[in-house]
């Protein structure tokens, strides 16, 4: 391991070793792993047992195709808690030093990596080398180079790499995508994406450059980048961006507070977006065509998503995003299902290339052309 990787692991307390917890009599995943009417389940281990990992685990209780069967963590007390809460046997519990042993565990088909961004690269590659499919939380990596290395490693290992783009399965979002694809919005002219909130604890990993890879852009701005792409249906060809920083004590060098950015698309559409860690009430997508429009507000929160189009209010029912996501990802991995909006590693790299270009535009003050 090179010094940077070692530093990141230490910084995240990710190399804490502990003995496997004793097996508890009668604790089995047999009930969880039984076949459903839709086919065999995807047996998933969650890596990183923080707040979002917990949200995913709770949502998976209602999944039809995905089952939580293992955990990977650097905190022994969390493993103990999850064992009893989710009926996970000790043989399916790992730490960050020994999780390569999942290679020999038939109870685990895939690992969902939900750790700080700066750790994704090495952890995903290790999971791939262990022969397991990977779901990685977004952003997939801290830059496009690392993201591409992750894609290449998973292809070499013949495992799938998916990214936690939960909005790609959200019904109201998909209805606007459908309208755009069917020509109901006409020629797309404009997109606006507002993504932001006021971040709290200044000591959290999201404000640490080494662990987060940046600031608000990596965490929340990526929603507007991704949303512009699937709402417009094209890839941007140029980018401009400007950064505003009002609190350099909280937002250290390399950790962006607020960035306004614009993207131009080959069909002539323009996207105007805002990413910030210093303003609340910013969660809105608006796409405008010469025949109609679509609006979501809130657009990317945990729900319920609300929206309307030129035809009226969107009324698709709300279901927990992570429940839909994990069932759909199980179908992608097990059945080869093709999602309406991609969630593969290549999709993750596309967003990372745009983030790289945004940071370059901020640094140079110039328009950045994208190939």
PDB file of C-alpha atoms in Angstrom, residues 1-2 13 22 30 43 63 70 80 98 100 119 132 148 190 217 219 266 272 275 314 317 324 332 336 350-351 362:
ATOM      1  CA  UNK A   1       0.000   0.000   0.000  1.00  0.00           C
ATOM      2  CA  UNK A   2       1.412   3.397  -0.891  1.00  0.00           C
ATOM      3  CA  UNK A  13     -10.015   4.301  11.351  1.00  0.00           C
ATOM      4  CA  UNK A  22     -18.406 -15.776  18.388  1.00  0.00           C
ATOM      5  CA  UNK A  30     -31.119 -19.298   5.646  1.00  0.00           C
ATOM      6  CA  UNK A  43     -26.864 -11.566  -0.930  1.00  0.00           C
ATOM      7  CA  UNK A  63     -36.628  -5.812  -0.548  1.00  0.00           C
ATOM      8  CA  UNK A  70     -22.826  -9.686   5.858  1.00  0.00           C
ATOM      9  CA  UNK A  80     -22.074  -6.609  17.493  1.00  0.00           C
ATOM     10  CA  UNK A  98      -9.428  -9.284   6.658  1.00  0.00           C
ATOM     11  CA  UNK A 100     -10.469 -10.207   1.377  1.00  0.00           C
ATOM     12  CA  UNK A 119     -11.384   4.964   0.383  1.00  0.00           C
ATOM     13  CA  UNK A 132     -17.622 -10.337  -5.631  1.00  0.00           C
ATOM     14  CA  UNK A 148     -11.533   4.270 -14.502  1.00  0.00           C
ATOM     15  CA  UNK A 190     -32.572  24.520 -20.587  1.00  0.00           C
ATOM     16  CA  UNK A 217     -19.483  19.279  -5.326  1.00  0.00           C
ATOM     17  CA  UNK A 219     -21.372  15.242  -2.001  1.00  0.00           C
ATOM     18  CA  UNK A 266     -24.402  19.343 -28.280  1.00  0.00           C
ATOM     19  CA  UNK A 272     -27.180  26.292 -14.993  1.00  0.00           C
ATOM     20  CA  UNK A 275     -23.680  23.306  -5.552  1.00  0.00           C
ATOM     21  CA  UNK A 314     -46.832  13.995 -10.853  1.00  0.00           C
ATOM     22  CA  UNK A 317     -46.490   6.712  -5.394  1.00  0.00           C
ATOM     23  CA  UNK A 324     -36.247   0.130  -5.039  1.00  0.00           C
ATOM     24  CA  UNK A 332     -29.261  -6.014 -12.966  1.00  0.00           C
ATOM     25  CA  UNK A 336     -28.935  -8.842 -16.650  1.00  0.00           C
ATOM     26  CA  UNK A 350     -18.745  10.239 -16.693  1.00  0.00           C
ATOM     27  CA  UNK A 351     -19.772  12.251 -13.636  1.00  0.00           C
ATOM     28  CA  UNK A 362     -12.664  27.069 -11.160  1.00  0.00           C
TER      29      UNK A 362
END
